[in-house]
Amino acid sequence: MSMKLDNKEDIQQLAMDFLAVAQEAAISSYPWVGKGKKNEADGAGTEAMRTRMGSIAMDGTVVIGEGELDEAPMLYIGERVGTGSGPMVDIAVDPVEGTTLMSKGQDNALTVIAVAEKEHLLHAPDMYMRKIAVGPKAKGKIDIEAPLTENIRSVARSLGKDVSEVTVMIQDRSRHQSLIQEVFEAGAKVKLFSDGDVTGAIATGIEDIGVDLLVGTGGAPEGVIAAAALRSLGGDFQAQLVCQNEEEFNRCVGMGLSDPDCILRMDDLVRSDRCFFVATGITDGILLNGVRKKADGSMLTHSFITIGGRGNNFQFVETRH
């Protein structure tokens, strides 16, 4: 029998179930690290993730996954997963966040999953999205419509820092050169990354990492996953879809977004605190250590979990398999 996800114990149990899903997907992807085969790595993680999800007591629907039904054999958008009995939930997944990184043996590849009560995650199309993200101390102090310099100054005030101490994380792409230059001119610091902006968004919510603000344009599905993580951490996330042609605009409308150009705030992206986010490292990164194979053949994973409604509360979990 299906039911609402409104019980704290159910949320906690489901989060632990999905932690095991993320761990299994990361372990299955690990043999492909540094092999130059993105599709094989993604396929291994996807198959492991889908298989493990099938045993979870839930009535789940994939709202962000590997693509449409005609593009993906499993974890496609709209696919029903779980036993069919238990909490009704929306699920957003990326079995390998940073497939290029992983294929080249580079840092910051991980498995990510966001889950929320049914019909409470934005069904984001696979297109570009402008993003701005901050941690709990700067919640409510950002405005995606304001100049970046103003946002940097506002975040600095919220954190009790001088502007010169603020670190802004930006993906190293030509489309971001004006943003990078604006950070320099404001007197703040830039931290560039090559791929995988979910990690960068989460980093703003964890003080010890030293990232204060994430800005830039990246994938919309990843934006929703990052927003779920930051909602659970008590941070803030704003976004705006970037329709590059009429086809993308119409696709947004077809997915229920009556005004695709509107500003999306946290409550538009993740509409409930009854949500959680889990991630497991595949390769080493600023957030997590990668999978380790021990001399006795066992595997060691390093994971991150945060559950909504608990403020800035999160756990790092190291597990031997």
Short mmCIF file of C-alpha atoms in Angstrom, two decimals:
data_model
loop_
_atom_site.label_atom_id
_atom_site.label_comp_id
_atom_site.label_asym_id
_atom_site.label_seq_id
_atom_site.Cartn_x
_atom_site.Cartn_y
_atom_site.Cartn_z
CA MET A 1 0.00 0.00 0.00
CA SER A 2 1.36 3.43 -0.98
CA MET A 3 1.45 6.26 1.54
CA LYS A 4 2.76 9.79 2.01
CA LEU A 5 6.33 10.43 3.08
CA ASP A 6 5.45 12.27 6.29
CA ASN A 7 6.92 10.14 9.05
CA LYS A 8 10.41 10.94 10.38
CA GLU A 9 11.24 7.29 10.92
CA ASP A 10 10.17 6.44 7.35
CA ILE A 11 12.34 9.24 5.95
CA GLN A 12 15.33 8.08 8.00
CA GLN A 13 14.89 4.46 6.90
CA LEU A 14 14.43 5.43 3.26
CA ALA A 15 17.55 7.61 3.40
CA MET A 16 19.55 4.62 4.70
CA ASP A 17 18.15 2.44 1.92
CA PHE A 18 19.24 4.99 -0.68
CA LEU A 19 22.63 5.31 0.93
CA ALA A 20 23.11 1.62 0.11
CA VAL A 21 21.95 2.33 -3.45
CA ALA A 22 24.54 5.08 -3.91
CA GLN A 23 27.28 2.91 -2.44
CA GLU A 24 26.49 0.02 -4.76
CA ALA A 25 26.38 2.27 -7.83
CA ALA A 26 29.76 3.80 -6.93
CA ILE A 27 31.36 0.39 -6.38
CA SER A 28 30.00 -0.89 -9.70
CA SER A 29 31.33 2.17 -11.56
CA TYR A 30 34.74 2.07 -9.88
CA PRO A 31 36.39 -0.52 -12.21
CA TRP A 32 35.97 1.95 -15.08
CA VAL A 33 37.92 4.79 -13.44
CA GLY A 34 40.60 6.04 -15.82
CA LYS A 35 39.59 3.67 -18.63
CA GLY A 36 38.32 6.35 -21.03
CA LYS A 37 34.90 4.69 -21.35
CA LYS A 38 32.19 7.06 -20.11
CA ASN A 39 29.24 5.02 -21.37
CA GLU A 40 30.42 1.77 -19.80
CA ALA A 41 31.03 3.49 -16.47
CA ASP A 42 27.61 5.15 -16.51
CA GLY A 43 25.94 1.91 -17.58
CA ALA A 44 27.50 -0.07 -14.74
CA GLY A 45 26.41 2.49 -12.15
CA THR A 46 22.93 2.78 -13.61
CA GLU A 47 22.31 -0.97 -13.66
CA ALA A 48 23.49 -1.39 -10.07
CA MET A 49 21.40 1.56 -8.92
CA ARG A 50 18.24 0.36 -10.65
CA THR A 51 18.60 -3.20 -9.35
CA ARG A 52 19.05 -2.11 -5.73
CA MET A 53 16.17 0.38 -5.94
CA GLY A 54 13.82 -2.41 -6.99
CA SER A 55 14.02 -3.98 -3.53
CA ILE A 56 13.20 -0.81 -1.55
CA ALA A 57 9.76 -0.62 0.08
CA MET A 58 8.48 2.47 -1.73
CA ASP A 59 6.33 3.67 -4.60
CA GLY A 60 8.97 5.71 -6.40
CA THR A 61 8.94 7.66 -9.66
CA VAL A 62 12.10 8.77 -11.44
CA VAL A 63 11.65 12.46 -12.32
CA ILE A 64 15.29 13.12 -13.23
CA GLY A 65 17.31 10.23 -14.55
CA GLU A 66 19.12 8.88 -17.58
CA GLY A 67 16.75 10.44 -20.13
CA GLU A 68 13.42 9.73 -21.78
CA LEU A 69 12.10 6.18 -22.26
CA ASP A 70 13.43 6.05 -25.83
CA GLU A 71 16.87 7.22 -24.65
CA ALA A 72 17.43 5.00 -21.60
CA PRO A 73 16.56 1.36 -20.87
CA MET A 74 16.44 2.01 -17.12
CA LEU A 75 16.11 4.91 -14.70
CA TYR A 76 14.29 6.78 -17.45
CA ILE A 77 12.08 9.74 -16.62
CA GLY A 78 8.71 8.46 -15.43
CA GLU A 79 9.93 4.97 -14.54
CA ARG A 80 8.31 3.46 -11.44
CA VAL A 81 10.79 1.91 -9.03
CA GLY A 82 10.60 0.11 -5.71
CA THR A 83 8.25 -2.60 -4.49
CA GLY A 84 5.20 -0.39 -5.06
CA SER A 85 4.31 -0.54 -1.38
CA GLY A 86 5.52 2.21 0.94
CA PRO A 87 6.09 5.97 0.74
CA MET A 88 5.30 7.71 -2.56
CA VAL A 89 8.40 9.63 -3.62
CA ASP A 90 10.01 11.50 -6.51
CA ILE A 91 13.59 10.48 -7.25
CA ALA A 92 16.35 12.39 -9.05
CA VAL A 93 19.53 10.47 -9.83
CA ASP A 94 22.88 10.74 -11.54
CA PRO A 95 24.67 7.38 -11.24
CA VAL A 96 27.95 9.03 -12.28
CA GLU A 97 28.10 12.79 -11.74
CA GLY A 98 31.23 13.68 -13.70
CA THR A 99 31.52 10.88 -16.27
CA THR A 100 34.31 12.71 -18.10
CA LEU A 101 36.21 13.18 -14.84
CA MET A 102 35.86 9.52 -14.04
CA SER A 103 36.85 8.30 -17.49
CA LYS A 104 40.06 10.35 -17.22
CA GLY A 105 40.80 9.27 -13.65
CA GLN A 106 40.25 12.79 -12.34
CA ASP A 107 38.85 13.97 -9.03
CA ASN A 108 35.26 14.77 -7.98
CA ALA A 109 33.31 11.96 -9.71
CA LEU A 110 30.50 10.69 -7.48
CA THR A 111 27.09 9.04 -7.38
CA VAL A 112 24.24 11.37 -6.36
CA ILE A 113 20.58 10.81 -5.44
CA ALA A 114 17.90 13.25 -4.27
CA VAL A 115 14.52 12.08 -2.98
CA ALA A 116 11.42 14.06 -1.95
CA GLU A 117 7.78 13.36 -1.28
CA LYS A 118 5.78 12.79 -4.46
CA GLU A 119 5.22 15.80 -6.75
CA HIS A 120 7.64 17.96 -4.77
CA LEU A 121 10.68 17.93 -7.09
CA LEU A 122 10.78 20.10 -10.21
CA HIS A 123 10.67 17.99 -13.38
CA ALA A 124 13.56 19.76 -15.07
CA PRO A 125 14.24 19.11 -18.77
CA ASP A 126 17.75 18.27 -19.94
CA MET A 127 18.88 21.78 -20.85
CA TYR A 128 20.94 24.64 -19.43
CA MET A 129 20.11 26.44 -16.20
CA ARG A 130 21.60 29.55 -14.58
CA LYS A 131 22.39 28.89 -10.92
CA ILE A 132 23.44 30.58 -7.72
CA ALA A 133 23.96 28.66 -4.48
CA VAL A 134 24.99 29.44 -0.91
CA GLY A 135 25.09 27.74 2.47
CA PRO A 136 22.85 28.29 5.53
CA LYS A 137 24.52 31.48 6.81
CA ALA A 138 23.75 33.30 3.55
CA LYS A 139 20.24 31.90 3.08
CA GLY A 140 17.88 34.60 1.84
CA LYS A 141 20.78 36.92 0.99
CA ILE A 142 21.22 36.08 -2.71
CA ASP A 143 19.37 37.30 -5.79
CA ILE A 144 20.04 35.70 -9.17
CA GLU A 145 18.70 38.85 -10.87
CA ALA A 146 21.24 41.10 -9.14
CA PRO A 147 24.82 41.65 -10.37
CA LEU A 148 27.32 39.09 -9.12
CA THR A 149 29.25 41.84 -7.31
CA GLU A 150 26.19 42.65 -5.20
CA ASN A 151 25.73 38.98 -4.34
CA ILE A 152 29.38 38.66 -3.34
CA ARG A 153 29.08 41.67 -1.02
CA SER A 154 25.84 40.34 0.47
CA VAL A 155 27.35 36.91 1.10
CA ALA A 156 30.44 38.52 2.65
CA ARG A 157 28.24 40.45 5.12
CA SER A 158 26.27 37.30 5.97
CA LEU A 159 29.43 35.33 6.67
CA GLY A 160 31.17 38.11 8.55
CA LYS A 161 33.97 38.17 5.99
CA ASP A 162 35.72 40.79 3.97
CA VAL A 163 34.96 40.58 0.24
CA SER A 164 38.60 39.63 -0.33
CA GLU A 165 38.00 36.47 1.72
CA VAL A 166 34.96 35.26 -0.26
CA THR A 167 35.53 32.27 -2.56
CA VAL A 168 33.28 31.89 -5.60
CA MET A 169 33.18 28.51 -7.35
CA ILE A 170 32.67 28.67 -11.14
CA GLN A 171 32.89 26.04 -13.85
CA ASP A 172 35.88 26.64 -16.13
CA ARG A 173 34.01 27.38 -19.36
CA SER A 174 34.29 30.19 -21.90
CA ARG A 175 30.68 31.18 -21.21
CA HIS A 176 31.72 32.10 -17.68
CA GLN A 177 34.60 34.44 -18.50
CA SER A 178 32.58 37.55 -17.66
CA LEU A 179 31.60 36.07 -14.28
CA ILE A 180 35.21 35.16 -13.52
CA GLN A 181 36.34 38.66 -14.43
CA GLU A 182 33.62 40.20 -12.25
CA VAL A 183 34.83 38.18 -9.25
CA PHE A 184 38.38 39.42 -9.82
CA GLU A 185 37.20 43.02 -10.15
CA ALA A 186 35.15 42.72 -6.95
CA GLY A 187 38.30 41.61 -5.14
CA ALA A 188 37.00 38.14 -4.25
CA LYS A 189 38.60 34.76 -5.00
CA VAL A 190 37.73 32.30 -7.78
CA LYS A 191 37.83 28.51 -7.46
CA LEU A 192 37.45 26.92 -10.90
CA PHE A 193 36.29 23.37 -11.56
CA SER A 194 36.03 21.39 -14.79
CA ASP A 195 32.87 19.28 -14.40
CA GLY A 196 30.20 18.34 -11.88
CA ASP A 197 28.58 21.40 -10.31
CA VAL A 198 26.52 19.39 -7.79
CA THR A 199 29.68 19.05 -5.71
CA GLY A 200 30.33 22.79 -5.90
CA ALA A 201 26.82 23.66 -4.76
CA ILE A 202 27.02 21.27 -1.79
CA ALA A 203 30.43 22.69 -0.88
CA THR A 204 28.82 26.06 -0.11
CA GLY A 205 26.82 24.36 2.66
CA ILE A 206 29.83 22.81 4.41
CA GLU A 207 31.92 25.43 6.12
CA ASP A 208 35.19 23.48 6.28
CA ILE A 209 35.47 23.15 2.49
CA GLY A 210 35.95 26.90 2.01
CA VAL A 211 33.51 27.63 -0.82
CA ASP A 212 31.11 30.51 -0.15
CA LEU A 213 29.17 30.91 -3.38
CA LEU A 214 28.55 28.92 -6.57
CA VAL A 215 27.45 30.69 -9.76
CA GLY A 216 27.23 29.79 -13.43
CA THR A 217 25.25 27.99 -16.08
CA GLY A 218 25.10 24.20 -16.11
CA GLY A 219 22.70 21.29 -16.49
CA ALA A 220 19.14 21.78 -15.22
CA PRO A 221 18.74 18.20 -13.88
CA GLU A 222 21.89 18.63 -11.82
CA GLY A 223 20.47 21.92 -10.57
CA VAL A 224 17.44 20.23 -9.05
CA ILE A 225 19.62 17.57 -7.39
CA ALA A 226 21.87 20.29 -5.95
CA ALA A 227 18.84 22.26 -4.75
CA ALA A 228 17.56 19.20 -2.86
CA ALA A 229 20.95 18.84 -1.19
CA LEU A 230 21.03 22.50 -0.18
CA ARG A 231 17.43 22.46 1.04
CA SER A 232 18.38 19.56 3.29
CA LEU A 233 21.47 21.47 4.46
CA GLY A 234 19.48 24.64 5.14
CA GLY A 235 21.15 26.59 2.33
CA ASP A 236 19.71 28.52 -0.60
CA PHE A 237 19.55 27.96 -4.35
CA GLN A 238 18.05 30.04 -7.15
CA ALA A 239 17.91 29.25 -10.84
CA GLN A 240 16.56 30.18 -14.26
CA LEU A 241 16.19 27.83 -17.21
CA VAL A 242 18.02 28.90 -20.37
CA CYS A 243 15.90 28.04 -23.41
CA GLN A 244 18.17 28.13 -26.47
CA ASN A 245 15.43 27.57 -29.04
CA GLU A 246 11.68 27.22 -29.47
CA GLU A 247 11.85 23.45 -29.12
CA GLU A 248 13.36 23.72 -25.63
CA PHE A 249 10.81 26.38 -24.67
CA ASN A 250 7.92 24.16 -25.78
CA ARG A 251 9.41 21.18 -23.97
CA CYS A 252 9.40 23.15 -20.73
CA VAL A 253 5.75 24.05 -21.25
CA GLY A 254 4.99 20.39 -21.98
CA MET A 255 6.57 19.41 -18.66
CA GLY A 256 4.31 21.78 -16.74
CA LEU A 257 6.41 24.98 -16.65
CA SER A 258 3.95 27.60 -17.87
CA ASP A 259 6.63 30.34 -17.80
CA PRO A 260 9.99 28.73 -18.66
CA ASP A 261 11.82 32.07 -18.29
CA CYS A 262 10.74 32.66 -14.70
CA ILE A 263 13.11 32.79 -11.74
CA LEU A 264 13.05 29.51 -9.83
CA ARG A 265 13.53 29.82 -6.09
CA MET A 266 14.01 27.02 -3.60
CA ASP A 267 10.29 26.36 -3.13
CA ASP A 268 9.89 26.05 -6.91
CA LEU A 269 12.71 23.51 -7.18
CA VAL A 270 12.14 21.43 -4.04
CA ARG A 271 8.75 22.10 -2.50
CA SER A 272 9.13 20.33 0.83
CA ASP A 273 11.54 19.74 3.71
CA ARG A 274 10.54 16.09 3.49
CA CYS A 275 13.49 15.33 1.28
CA PHE A 276 17.03 14.00 1.51
CA PHE A 277 20.23 13.76 -0.49
CA VAL A 278 22.90 11.07 -0.58
CA ALA A 279 26.20 10.82 -2.44
CA THR A 280 29.06 8.35 -2.59
CA GLY A 281 32.49 9.22 -3.93
CA ILE A 282 33.85 7.32 -6.93
CA THR A 283 37.11 9.25 -7.22
CA ASP A 284 38.65 11.52 -4.58
CA GLY A 285 37.25 15.05 -4.41
CA ILE A 286 36.71 18.13 -2.27
CA LEU A 287 33.61 16.53 -0.71
CA LEU A 288 34.31 12.79 -0.60
CA ASN A 289 37.04 10.21 -0.91
CA GLY A 290 36.77 7.77 -3.78
CA VAL A 291 36.16 4.03 -3.65
CA ARG A 292 39.11 2.07 -2.24
CA LYS A 293 39.87 -1.59 -2.88
CA LYS A 294 41.60 -3.15 0.11
CA ALA A 295 44.24 -5.91 0.09
CA ASP A 296 41.70 -8.47 1.33
CA GLY A 297 39.39 -7.72 -1.62
CA SER A 298 36.88 -5.67 0.39
CA MET A 299 35.79 -2.23 -0.82
CA LEU A 300 35.74 0.98 1.20
CA THR A 301 33.26 3.74 0.35
CA HIS A 302 32.92 7.29 1.62
CA SER A 303 29.43 8.80 1.53
CA PHE A 304 27.53 11.95 2.46
CA ILE A 305 23.93 12.16 3.64
CA THR A 306 21.72 15.08 4.65
CA ILE A 307 18.01 14.97 5.51
CA GLY A 308 15.63 17.94 5.23
CA GLY A 309 14.04 19.68 8.17
CA ARG A 310 17.06 19.25 10.44
CA GLY A 311 18.90 22.50 9.77
CA ASN A 312 22.56 22.32 8.82
CA ASN A 313 22.79 18.63 9.71
CA PHE A 314 24.76 16.09 7.72
CA GLN A 315 26.82 12.94 8.09
CA PHE A 316 29.87 11.46 6.44
CA VAL A 317 29.74 7.68 6.36
CA GLU A 318 32.67 5.35 5.74
CA THR A 319 31.64 1.77 5.00
CA ARG A 320 33.54 -1.44 4.34
CA HIS A 321 31.79 -3.80 1.90
#
